Amino acid sequence: MIEKLSLFLNSIVQSMNEHATPVSDTLMEHNQHSGIIADTLKSLHDTAHAAAGHVVHGAGEAAHGAGHAPELPNWLELAKILFPGKLTDFLFAWHVVIFSAIVWLLLSFFCIIAYRKRSIYPGKLQNLIEWIVETLYNLIVGILGPSGVRYVPFLGTLFVYIFTMNVFGLFPGMFSSTSKLNTTLALAICVFCYVQFEGIRANGLKGYILHLAGSPKSVVEWCLVPLNLPLHIIGELAKPISLSLRLFGNISGEDMLLAIFAGLGIASLAFINPPNWLPGLPLQFPFIFLALLTSFVQALVFTLLSSIYFSLMTHHEEEHH
């Protein structure tokens, strides 16, 4: 009886061991697969993060530090990373000025060509430039009146220069200098100084000061001069600040938007290890059309506000006549 019970227990134990082995093997295999999946997900996350960060943040962080706002790299940033040295460091340090200089050199080049090849029967380039000049002339004279003819060269050049710089950063490897505050502030200071100069020229020094004082005529208005004078001075000083911040904020926002969506497009395909010719989805492409529109609008707003500042400062000249 004991022998039979012992044989029965041995058979149960042997049966349990036989069933336990596949279960343990299955569990071990499951754990191995779980580890592989976890490692794969972690690898995909790291790859996507590194890919997006390399394009959007990599070049900028190498030049500016980890707190740099996202923007697409330009060719001077890439040159600094690929060919480190004093020359590339110097060029990148002045990349805002360099790209703004490239814009005015290109504009000057096209204008010189159109002027040299001008004819009674104009070609496409001459037609384009004449159309731009005529449109800006009608716009500025429509705001300032006949006396605004003298400001057409300045304000027209201002519009074309700003719009070209805005659009320049939409080309691969290029950069919009108007996305930096030092460029927009320099343009606004030029407008401010020219407006004040024209105010003194048109009204005389005495008329200019009276304009800042609110053009007082009655006793009550003269009593309000201590209040109006500092307010008008503050208002004049605020104009270049508002001009520069408006243009800078909108263009830098465009660049950040394009850079973020370009990074998302790269991260969206990072898990399949795409070929070099297809680094990611062009998610930023639809926003390029929005950037074109806002680039035009911001250049137009800057020019229109500058025209209004001239009108407000020089309208006393027309009143005297």
CSV table of N, CA and C in Angstrom, one decimal, residues 1-159:
chain,number,residue,atom,x,y,z
A,1,MET,N,0.8,-1.2,0.0
A,1,MET,CA,0.0,0.0,0.0
A,1,MET,C,0.9,1.2,0.0
A,2,ILE,N,1.9,1.2,0.8
A,2,ILE,CA,2.8,2.4,0.9
A,2,ILE,C,3.5,2.6,-0.4
A,3,GLU,N,3.9,1.4,-0.9
A,3,GLU,CA,4.7,1.5,-2.2
A,3,GLU,C,3.8,2.1,-3.3
A,4,LYS,N,2.5,1.6,-3.4
A,4,LYS,CA,1.6,2.2,-4.4
A,4,LYS,C,1.4,3.7,-4.2
A,5,LEU,N,1.3,4.1,-2.9
A,5,LEU,CA,1.1,5.5,-2.6
A,5,LEU,C,2.3,6.3,-3.0
A,6,SER,N,3.5,5.7,-2.8
A,6,SER,CA,4.7,6.4,-3.1
A,6,SER,C,4.9,6.5,-4.6
A,7,LEU,N,4.5,5.4,-5.3
A,7,LEU,CA,4.5,5.5,-6.8
A,7,LEU,C,3.5,6.5,-7.3
A,8,PHE,N,2.4,6.6,-6.7
A,8,PHE,CA,1.4,7.6,-7.1
A,8,PHE,C,1.9,9.0,-6.9
A,9,LEU,N,2.5,9.3,-5.8
A,9,LEU,CA,3.0,10.6,-5.5
A,9,LEU,C,4.1,11.0,-6.4
A,10,ASN,N,5.0,10.0,-6.7
A,10,ASN,CA,6.1,10.2,-7.6
A,10,ASN,C,5.6,10.6,-9.0
A,11,SER,N,4.5,9.9,-9.4
A,11,SER,CA,4.0,10.2,-10.7
A,11,SER,C,3.3,11.6,-10.8
A,12,ILE,N,2.7,12.0,-9.7
A,12,ILE,CA,2.1,13.4,-9.6
A,12,ILE,C,3.2,14.4,-9.7
A,13,VAL,N,4.3,14.2,-8.9
A,13,VAL,CA,5.4,15.2,-8.9
A,13,VAL,C,6.0,15.2,-10.3
A,14,GLN,N,6.2,14.0,-10.9
A,14,GLN,CA,6.8,14.0,-12.2
A,14,GLN,C,6.0,14.8,-13.3
A,15,SER,N,4.6,14.6,-13.1
A,15,SER,CA,3.7,15.2,-14.0
A,15,SER,C,3.7,16.7,-13.8
A,16,MET,N,3.8,17.2,-12.6
A,16,MET,CA,3.9,18.6,-12.3
A,16,MET,C,5.2,19.2,-12.9
A,17,ASN,N,6.3,18.5,-12.7
A,17,ASN,CA,7.5,19.0,-13.3
A,17,ASN,C,7.5,19.1,-14.8
A,18,GLU,N,6.8,18.1,-15.4
A,18,GLU,CA,6.7,18.2,-16.9
A,18,GLU,C,5.9,19.4,-17.3
A,19,HIS,N,4.8,19.7,-16.6
A,19,HIS,CA,4.0,20.8,-17.0
A,19,HIS,C,4.6,22.1,-16.6
A,20,ALA,N,5.4,22.1,-15.5
A,20,ALA,CA,6.0,23.3,-15.0
A,20,ALA,C,7.1,23.8,-15.9
A,21,THR,N,7.8,22.9,-16.6
A,21,THR,CA,8.9,23.3,-17.5
A,21,THR,C,8.4,24.2,-18.6
A,22,PRO,N,7.4,23.8,-19.4
A,22,PRO,CA,6.9,24.7,-20.5
A,22,PRO,C,6.4,26.0,-19.9
A,23,VAL,N,5.7,26.0,-18.8
A,23,VAL,CA,5.2,27.2,-18.2
A,23,VAL,C,6.4,28.2,-17.9
A,24,SER,N,7.4,27.6,-17.2
A,24,SER,CA,8.5,28.4,-16.9
A,24,SER,C,9.2,28.9,-18.1
A,25,ASP,N,9.3,28.0,-19.1
A,25,ASP,CA,10.0,28.5,-20.4
A,25,ASP,C,9.2,29.6,-21.0
A,26,THR,N,7.8,29.4,-21.0
A,26,THR,CA,7.0,30.5,-21.6
A,26,THR,C,7.1,31.8,-20.8
A,27,LEU,N,7.2,31.7,-19.5
A,27,LEU,CA,7.3,32.9,-18.7
A,27,LEU,C,8.7,33.6,-19.0
A,28,MET,N,9.7,32.8,-19.1
A,28,MET,CA,11.0,33.3,-19.4
A,28,MET,C,11.0,33.9,-20.8
A,29,GLU,N,10.4,33.3,-21.7
A,29,GLU,CA,10.3,33.8,-23.1
A,29,GLU,C,9.5,35.1,-23.1
A,30,HIS,N,8.4,35.1,-22.3
A,30,HIS,CA,7.6,36.4,-22.2
A,30,HIS,C,8.4,37.5,-21.6
A,31,ASN,N,9.2,37.2,-20.6
A,31,ASN,CA,10.0,38.2,-20.0
A,31,ASN,C,11.1,38.7,-20.9
A,32,GLN,N,11.6,37.8,-21.7
A,32,GLN,CA,12.6,38.2,-22.7
A,32,GLN,C,12.0,39.1,-23.8
A,33,HIS,N,10.8,38.7,-24.2
A,33,HIS,CA,10.1,39.6,-25.2
A,33,HIS,C,9.8,40.9,-24.6
A,34,SER,N,9.3,40.9,-23.4
A,34,SER,CA,9.0,42.2,-22.7
A,34,SER,C,10.2,43.1,-22.6
A,35,GLY,N,11.3,42.5,-22.3
A,35,GLY,CA,12.5,43.3,-22.2
A,35,GLY,C,13.0,43.8,-23.6
A,36,ILE,N,12.8,43.0,-24.6
A,36,ILE,CA,13.1,43.4,-26.0
A,36,ILE,C,12.2,44.6,-26.4
A,37,ILE,N,10.9,44.4,-26.1
A,37,ILE,CA,9.9,45.5,-26.4
A,37,ILE,C,10.3,46.8,-25.7
A,38,ALA,N,10.6,46.7,-24.4
A,38,ALA,CA,10.9,47.9,-23.6
A,38,ALA,C,12.1,48.5,-24.2
A,39,ASP,N,13.2,47.7,-24.5
A,39,ASP,CA,14.4,48.3,-25.0
A,39,ASP,C,14.1,48.9,-26.4
A,40,THR,N,13.3,48.2,-27.2
A,40,THR,CA,12.9,48.8,-28.5
A,40,THR,C,12.2,50.1,-28.4
A,41,LEU,N,11.2,50.2,-27.5
A,41,LEU,CA,10.5,51.5,-27.3
A,41,LEU,C,11.4,52.6,-26.8
A,42,LYS,N,12.3,52.2,-25.9
A,42,LYS,CA,13.2,53.2,-25.4
A,42,LYS,C,14.2,53.7,-26.5
A,43,SER,N,14.6,52.7,-27.3
A,43,SER,CA,15.5,53.1,-28.4
A,43,SER,C,14.8,54.0,-29.4
A,44,LEU,N,13.5,53.6,-29.7
A,44,LEU,CA,12.7,54.5,-30.6
A,44,LEU,C,12.6,55.9,-30.1
A,45,HIS,N,12.3,56.0,-28.8
A,45,HIS,CA,12.1,57.3,-28.2
A,45,HIS,C,13.3,58.1,-28.2
A,46,ASP,N,14.5,57.4,-27.9
A,46,ASP,CA,15.8,58.1,-28.0
A,46,ASP,C,16.1,58.5,-29.4
A,47,THR,N,15.8,57.7,-30.3
A,47,THR,CA,16.1,58.0,-31.7
A,47,THR,C,15.3,59.2,-32.2
A,48,ALA,N,14.0,59.1,-31.9
A,48,ALA,CA,13.1,60.2,-32.4
A,48,ALA,C,13.5,61.5,-31.7
A,49,HIS,N,13.8,61.4,-30.4
A,49,HIS,CA,14.2,62.7,-29.7
A,49,HIS,C,15.5,63.2,-30.3
A,50,ALA,N,16.5,62.3,-30.5
A,50,ALA,CA,17.8,62.8,-31.0
A,50,ALA,C,17.7,63.3,-32.4
A,51,ALA,N,16.8,62.7,-33.3
A,51,ALA,CA,16.7,63.1,-34.6
A,51,ALA,C,16.1,64.5,-34.7
A,52,ALA,N,15.0,64.7,-34.0
A,52,ALA,CA,14.3,66.0,-34.0
A,52,ALA,C,15.2,67.0,-33.3
A,53,GLY,N,15.8,66.7,-32.2
A,53,GLY,CA,16.7,67.6,-31.6
A,53,GLY,C,17.9,68.0,-32.4
A,54,HIS,N,18.4,67.1,-33.2
A,54,HIS,CA,19.6,67.4,-34.0
A,54,HIS,C,19.3,68.5,-35.0
A,55,VAL,N,18.1,68.3,-35.7
A,55,VAL,CA,17.7,69.3,-36.7
A,55,VAL,C,17.3,70.6,-36.2
A,56,VAL,N,16.4,70.5,-35.2
A,56,VAL,CA,15.8,71.8,-34.7
A,56,VAL,C,16.6,72.5,-33.7
A,57,HIS,N,17.2,71.7,-32.7
A,57,HIS,CA,17.9,72.4,-31.7
A,57,HIS,C,19.4,72.2,-31.8
A,58,GLY,N,19.9,71.2,-32.5
A,58,GLY,CA,21.3,70.9,-32.4
A,58,GLY,C,22.2,72.0,-32.8
A,59,ALA,N,22.0,72.6,-34.0
A,59,ALA,CA,22.9,73.6,-34.4
A,59,ALA,C,22.8,74.9,-33.5
A,60,GLY,N,21.5,75.2,-33.1
A,60,GLY,CA,21.3,76.4,-32.3
A,60,GLY,C,21.9,76.2,-30.9
A,61,GLU,N,21.8,75.0,-30.3
A,61,GLU,CA,22.3,74.8,-29.0
A,61,GLU,C,23.8,74.8,-29.0
A,62,ALA,N,24.4,74.3,-30.1
A,62,ALA,CA,25.9,74.4,-30.2
A,62,ALA,C,26.4,75.8,-30.3
A,63,ALA,N,25.6,76.7,-30.8
A,63,ALA,CA,26.0,78.1,-30.9
A,63,ALA,C,25.6,78.9,-29.8
A,64,HIS,N,24.4,78.7,-29.3
A,64,HIS,CA,23.8,79.6,-28.3
A,64,HIS,C,23.6,79.0,-26.9
A,65,GLY,N,23.6,77.7,-26.8
A,65,GLY,CA,23.3,77.1,-25.5
A,65,GLY,C,22.0,76.4,-25.5
A,66,ALA,N,21.7,75.7,-24.4
A,66,ALA,CA,20.5,74.9,-24.3
A,66,ALA,C,19.2,75.7,-24.2
A,67,GLY,N,19.3,76.9,-23.8
A,67,GLY,CA,18.0,77.7,-23.7
A,67,GLY,C,17.6,78.4,-25.0
A,68,HIS,N,18.2,78.0,-26.1
A,68,HIS,CA,18.0,78.6,-27.4
A,68,HIS,C,16.6,78.3,-28.0
A,69,ALA,N,15.9,79.3,-28.5
A,69,ALA,CA,14.6,79.0,-29.1
A,69,ALA,C,14.7,78.2,-30.3
A,70,PRO,N,13.7,77.3,-30.6
A,70,PRO,CA,13.9,76.4,-31.8
A,70,PRO,C,13.8,77.2,-33.1
A,71,GLU,N,14.7,76.9,-34.0
A,71,GLU,CA,14.7,77.5,-35.3
A,71,GLU,C,15.5,76.6,-36.2
A,72,LEU,N,15.1,76.6,-37.5
A,72,LEU,CA,15.8,75.8,-38.5
A,72,LEU,C,17.2,76.3,-38.7
A,73,PRO,N,18.2,75.4,-38.8
A,73,PRO,CA,19.6,75.8,-38.9
A,73,PRO,C,19.9,76.4,-40.3
A,74,ASN,N,20.7,77.4,-40.3
A,74,ASN,CA,21.2,78.0,-41.6
A,74,ASN,C,22.6,77.5,-41.9
A,75,TRP,N,23.0,77.9,-43.1
A,75,TRP,CA,24.3,77.3,-43.6
A,75,TRP,C,25.5,77.8,-42.8
A,76,LEU,N,25.4,79.0,-42.1
A,76,LEU,CA,26.5,79.4,-41.3
A,76,LEU,C,26.6,78.6,-40.0
A,77,GLU,N,25.4,78.2,-39.5
A,77,GLU,CA,25.4,77.3,-38.3
A,77,GLU,C,26.0,76.0,-38.6
A,78,LEU,N,25.6,75.4,-39.8
A,78,LEU,CA,26.1,74.1,-40.2
A,78,LEU,C,27.6,74.2,-40.4
A,79,ALA,N,28.1,75.3,-41.0
A,79,ALA,CA,29.5,75.5,-41.3
A,79,ALA,C,30.3,75.6,-39.9
A,80,LYS,N,29.7,76.2,-39.0
A,80,LYS,CA,30.3,76.3,-37.6
A,80,LYS,C,30.5,74.9,-37.0
A,81,ILE,N,29.5,74.1,-37.2
A,81,ILE,CA,29.5,72.7,-36.6
A,81,ILE,C,30.5,71.8,-37.4
A,82,LEU,N,30.4,71.8,-38.7
A,82,LEU,CA,31.1,70.9,-39.5
A,82,LEU,C,32.6,71.3,-39.6
A,83,PHE,N,32.9,72.7,-39.7
A,83,PHE,CA,34.2,73.2,-39.8
A,83,PHE,C,34.5,74.1,-38.7
A,84,PRO,N,34.7,73.7,-37.5
A,84,PRO,CA,35.0,74.6,-36.4
A,84,PRO,C,36.3,75.3,-36.5
A,85,GLY,N,36.3,76.6,-36.2
A,85,GLY,CA,37.5,77.4,-36.3
A,85,GLY,C,37.1,78.8,-36.1
A,86,LYS,N,38.1,79.7,-36.1
A,86,LYS,CA,37.9,81.1,-35.8
A,86,LYS,C,37.1,81.8,-36.9
A,87,LEU,N,37.3,81.4,-38.2
A,87,LEU,CA,36.6,82.0,-39.3
A,87,LEU,C,35.1,81.7,-39.2
A,88,THR,N,34.7,80.4,-39.0
A,88,THR,CA,33.3,80.1,-38.9
A,88,THR,C,32.7,80.7,-37.6
A,89,ASP,N,33.5,80.7,-36.6
A,89,ASP,CA,33.0,81.4,-35.3
A,89,ASP,C,32.6,82.9,-35.6
A,90,PHE,N,33.6,83.5,-36.3
A,90,PHE,CA,33.4,84.9,-36.6
A,90,PHE,C,32.2,85.1,-37.5
A,91,LEU,N,32.0,84.3,-38.5
A,91,LEU,CA,30.9,84.4,-39.5
A,91,LEU,C,29.6,84.2,-38.8
A,92,PHE,N,29.5,83.2,-37.9
A,92,PHE,CA,28.3,82.9,-37.2
A,92,PHE,C,27.9,84.0,-36.2
A,93,ALA,N,29.0,84.6,-35.6
A,93,ALA,CA,28.7,85.6,-34.6
A,93,ALA,C,28.0,86.8,-35.3
A,94,TRP,N,28.3,87.0,-36.6
A,94,TRP,CA,27.7,88.1,-37.3
A,94,TRP,C,26.7,87.7,-38.4
A,95,HIS,N,26.1,86.5,-38.1
A,95,HIS,CA,25.2,85.9,-39.2
A,95,HIS,C,24.0,86.8,-39.4
A,96,VAL,N,23.5,87.5,-38.4
A,96,VAL,CA,22.3,88.4,-38.6
A,96,VAL,C,22.7,89.5,-39.6
A,97,VAL,N,23.8,90.1,-39.4
A,97,VAL,CA,24.3,91.2,-40.3
A,97,VAL,C,24.6,90.6,-41.7
A,98,ILE,N,25.2,89.5,-41.7
A,98,ILE,CA,25.6,88.9,-43.0
A,98,ILE,C,24.4,88.6,-43.9
A,99,PHE,N,23.3,88.0,-43.3
A,99,PHE,CA,22.2,87.7,-44.1
A,99,PHE,C,21.4,88.9,-44.5
A,100,SER,N,21.4,89.9,-43.6
A,100,SER,CA,20.7,91.2,-44.0
A,100,SER,C,21.5,91.9,-45.1
A,101,ALA,N,22.8,91.7,-45.1
A,101,ALA,CA,23.7,92.3,-46.2
A,101,ALA,C,23.5,91.5,-47.5
A,102,ILE,N,23.3,90.2,-47.4
A,102,ILE,CA,23.0,89.4,-48.6
A,102,ILE,C,21.7,89.9,-49.3
A,103,VAL,N,20.7,90.2,-48.5
A,103,VAL,CA,19.4,90.6,-49.0
A,103,VAL,C,19.6,91.9,-49.8
A,104,TRP,N,20.2,93.0,-49.2
A,104,TRP,CA,20.3,94.2,-49.9
A,104,TRP,C,21.3,94.2,-51.1
A,105,LEU,N,22.3,93.3,-51.0
A,105,LEU,CA,23.1,93.1,-52.2
A,105,LEU,C,22.3,92.5,-53.3
A,106,LEU,N,21.5,91.5,-53.0
A,106,LEU,CA,20.6,90.9,-54.1
A,106,LEU,C,19.6,91.9,-54.7
A,107,LEU,N,19.0,92.7,-53.8
A,107,LEU,CA,18.1,93.7,-54.3
A,107,LEU,C,18.8,94.7,-55.1
A,108,SER,N,20.0,95.1,-54.7
A,108,SER,CA,20.8,96.1,-55.5
A,108,SER,C,21.1,95.5,-56.8
A,109,PHE,N,21.5,94.3,-56.8
A,109,PHE,CA,21.9,93.6,-58.1
A,109,PHE,C,20.8,93.6,-59.1
A,110,PHE,N,19.6,93.2,-58.7
A,110,PHE,CA,18.4,93.1,-59.6
A,110,PHE,C,18.0,94.5,-60.0
A,111,CYS,N,18.1,95.5,-59.2
A,111,CYS,CA,17.8,96.9,-59.6
A,111,CYS,C,18.8,97.4,-60.6
A,112,ILE,N,20.0,97.2,-60.4
A,112,ILE,CA,21.1,97.6,-61.3
A,112,ILE,C,20.9,97.0,-62.7
A,113,ILE,N,20.6,95.7,-62.7
A,113,ILE,CA,20.3,95.0,-64.0
A,113,ILE,C,19.1,95.6,-64.7
A,114,ALA,N,18.0,95.8,-63.9
A,114,ALA,CA,16.8,96.3,-64.6
A,114,ALA,C,17.0,97.8,-65.1
A,115,TYR,N,17.9,98.6,-64.3
A,115,TYR,CA,18.1,99.9,-64.8
A,115,TYR,C,19.0,100.0,-66.0
A,116,ARG,N,20.0,99.1,-66.1
A,116,ARG,CA,20.9,99.1,-67.2
A,116,ARG,C,20.2,98.6,-68.5
A,117,LYS,N,19.3,97.7,-68.3
A,117,LYS,CA,18.6,97.1,-69.5
A,117,LYS,C,17.2,97.7,-69.7
A,118,ARG,N,17.0,98.9,-69.2
A,118,ARG,CA,15.7,99.5,-69.4
A,118,ARG,C,15.5,99.9,-70.8
A,119,SER,N,14.2,99.9,-71.2
A,119,SER,CA,13.9,100.2,-72.6
A,119,SER,C,12.4,100.6,-72.7
A,120,ILE,N,12.0,101.1,-73.8
A,120,ILE,CA,10.7,101.6,-74.0
A,120,ILE,C,9.7,100.3,-74.0
A,121,TYR,N,10.2,99.2,-74.4
A,121,TYR,CA,9.5,98.0,-74.4
A,121,TYR,C,10.1,97.1,-73.3
A,122,PRO,N,9.7,97.3,-72.0
A,122,PRO,CA,10.4,96.6,-70.9
A,122,PRO,C,10.2,95.1,-70.9
A,123,GLY,N,11.2,94.5,-70.4
A,123,GLY,CA,11.1,93.0,-70.2
A,123,GLY,C,10.4,92.7,-68.9
A,124,LYS,N,10.5,91.4,-68.5
A,124,LYS,CA,9.7,90.9,-67.3
A,124,LYS,C,10.3,91.6,-66.0
A,125,LEU,N,11.6,91.6,-65.9
A,125,LEU,CA,12.2,92.2,-64.7
A,125,LEU,C,11.9,93.7,-64.6
A,126,GLN,N,12.0,94.4,-65.7
A,126,GLN,CA,11.7,95.8,-65.6
A,126,GLN,C,10.2,96.1,-65.3
A,127,ASN,N,9.4,95.2,-65.9
A,127,ASN,CA,7.9,95.3,-65.6
A,127,ASN,C,7.6,95.1,-64.2
A,128,LEU,N,8.3,94.1,-63.6
A,128,LEU,CA,8.1,93.8,-62.2
A,128,LEU,C,8.5,94.9,-61.3
A,129,ILE,N,9.7,95.5,-61.5
A,129,ILE,CA,10.2,96.5,-60.7
A,129,ILE,C,9.4,97.8,-60.8
A,130,GLU,N,9.0,98.1,-62.1
A,130,GLU,CA,8.1,99.3,-62.3
A,130,GLU,C,6.8,99.1,-61.6
A,131,TRP,N,6.2,97.9,-61.7
A,131,TRP,CA,4.9,97.7,-61.0
A,131,TRP,C,5.1,97.9,-59.5
A,132,ILE,N,6.1,97.4,-58.9
A,132,ILE,CA,6.4,97.5,-57.5
A,132,ILE,C,6.5,99.0,-57.1
A,133,VAL,N,7.3,99.7,-57.9
A,133,VAL,CA,7.5,101.2,-57.6
A,133,VAL,C,6.2,101.9,-57.7
A,134,GLU,N,5.4,101.7,-58.8
A,134,GLU,CA,4.2,102.4,-59.0
A,134,GLU,C,3.2,102.1,-57.8
A,135,THR,N,3.1,100.8,-57.4
A,135,THR,CA,2.2,100.5,-56.4
A,135,THR,C,2.6,101.2,-55.1
A,136,LEU,N,3.8,101.1,-54.7
A,136,LEU,CA,4.3,101.8,-53.5
A,136,LEU,C,4.1,103.3,-53.6
A,137,TYR,N,4.3,103.9,-54.7
A,137,TYR,CA,4.2,105.3,-54.9
A,137,TYR,C,2.7,105.7,-54.6
A,138,ASN,N,1.8,105.0,-55.2
A,138,ASN,CA,0.3,105.3,-55.0
A,138,ASN,C,-0.1,105.1,-53.6
A,139,LEU,N,0.5,104.1,-52.9
A,139,LEU,CA,0.1,103.8,-51.5
A,139,LEU,C,0.6,104.9,-50.6
A,140,ILE,N,1.9,105.3,-50.8
A,140,ILE,CA,2.4,106.3,-49.9
A,140,ILE,C,1.9,107.7,-50.1
A,141,VAL,N,1.7,108.1,-51.4
A,141,VAL,CA,1.2,109.4,-51.7
A,141,VAL,C,-0.3,109.4,-51.3
A,142,GLY,N,-1.0,108.3,-51.4
A,142,GLY,CA,-2.4,108.3,-50.9
A,142,GLY,C,-2.5,108.5,-49.5
A,143,ILE,N,-1.5,108.2,-48.7
A,143,ILE,CA,-1.6,108.5,-47.2
A,143,ILE,C,-1.1,109.8,-46.9
A,144,LEU,N,0.1,110.2,-47.5
A,144,LEU,CA,0.7,111.5,-47.1
A,144,LEU,C,0.3,112.7,-48.0
A,145,GLY,N,-0.3,112.4,-49.1
A,145,GLY,CA,-0.7,113.5,-50.0
A,145,GLY,C,0.5,113.8,-51.0
A,146,PRO,N,0.3,114.9,-51.7
A,146,PRO,CA,1.4,115.2,-52.7
A,146,PRO,C,2.8,115.4,-52.1
A,147,SER,N,2.8,115.9,-50.8
A,147,SER,CA,4.1,116.1,-50.2
A,147,SER,C,4.8,114.8,-49.8
A,148,GLY,N,4.1,113.7,-49.9
A,148,GLY,CA,4.6,112.4,-49.6
A,148,GLY,C,5.5,111.9,-50.6
A,149,VAL,N,5.7,112.6,-51.8
A,149,VAL,CA,6.5,112.1,-52.9
A,149,VAL,C,8.0,112.0,-52.4
A,150,ARG,N,8.4,112.9,-51.5
A,150,ARG,CA,9.8,112.9,-51.1
A,150,ARG,C,10.1,111.7,-50.2
A,151,TYR,N,9.1,111.1,-49.6
A,151,TYR,CA,9.3,109.9,-48.7
A,151,TYR,C,9.1,108.6,-49.4
A,152,VAL,N,8.7,108.6,-50.7
A,152,VAL,CA,8.5,107.3,-51.4
A,152,VAL,C,9.8,106.5,-51.5
A,153,PRO,N,11.0,107.1,-51.8
A,153,PRO,CA,12.2,106.2,-51.9
A,153,PRO,C,12.5,105.6,-50.5
A,154,PHE,N,12.4,106.3,-49.5
A,154,PHE,CA,12.7,105.7,-48.1
A,154,PHE,C,11.7,104.7,-47.7
A,155,LEU,N,10.4,105.0,-47.8
A,155,LEU,CA,9.4,104.1,-47.3
A,155,LEU,C,9.3,102.9,-48.3
A,156,GLY,N,9.4,103.1,-49.6
A,156,GLY,CA,9.3,102.0,-50.5
A,156,GLY,C,10.5,101.0,-50.3
A,157,THR,N,11.7,101.6,-50.2
A,157,THR,CA,12.8,100.7,-49.9
A,157,THR,C,12.7,99.9,-48.6
A,158,LEU,N,12.1,100.6,-47.6
A,158,LEU,CA,11.8,100.0,-46.3
A,158,LEU,C,10.9,98.8,-46.5
A,159,PHE,N,9.9,98.9,-47.2
A,159,PHE,CA,8.9,97.8,-47.4
A,159,PHE,C,9.6,96.6,-48.2
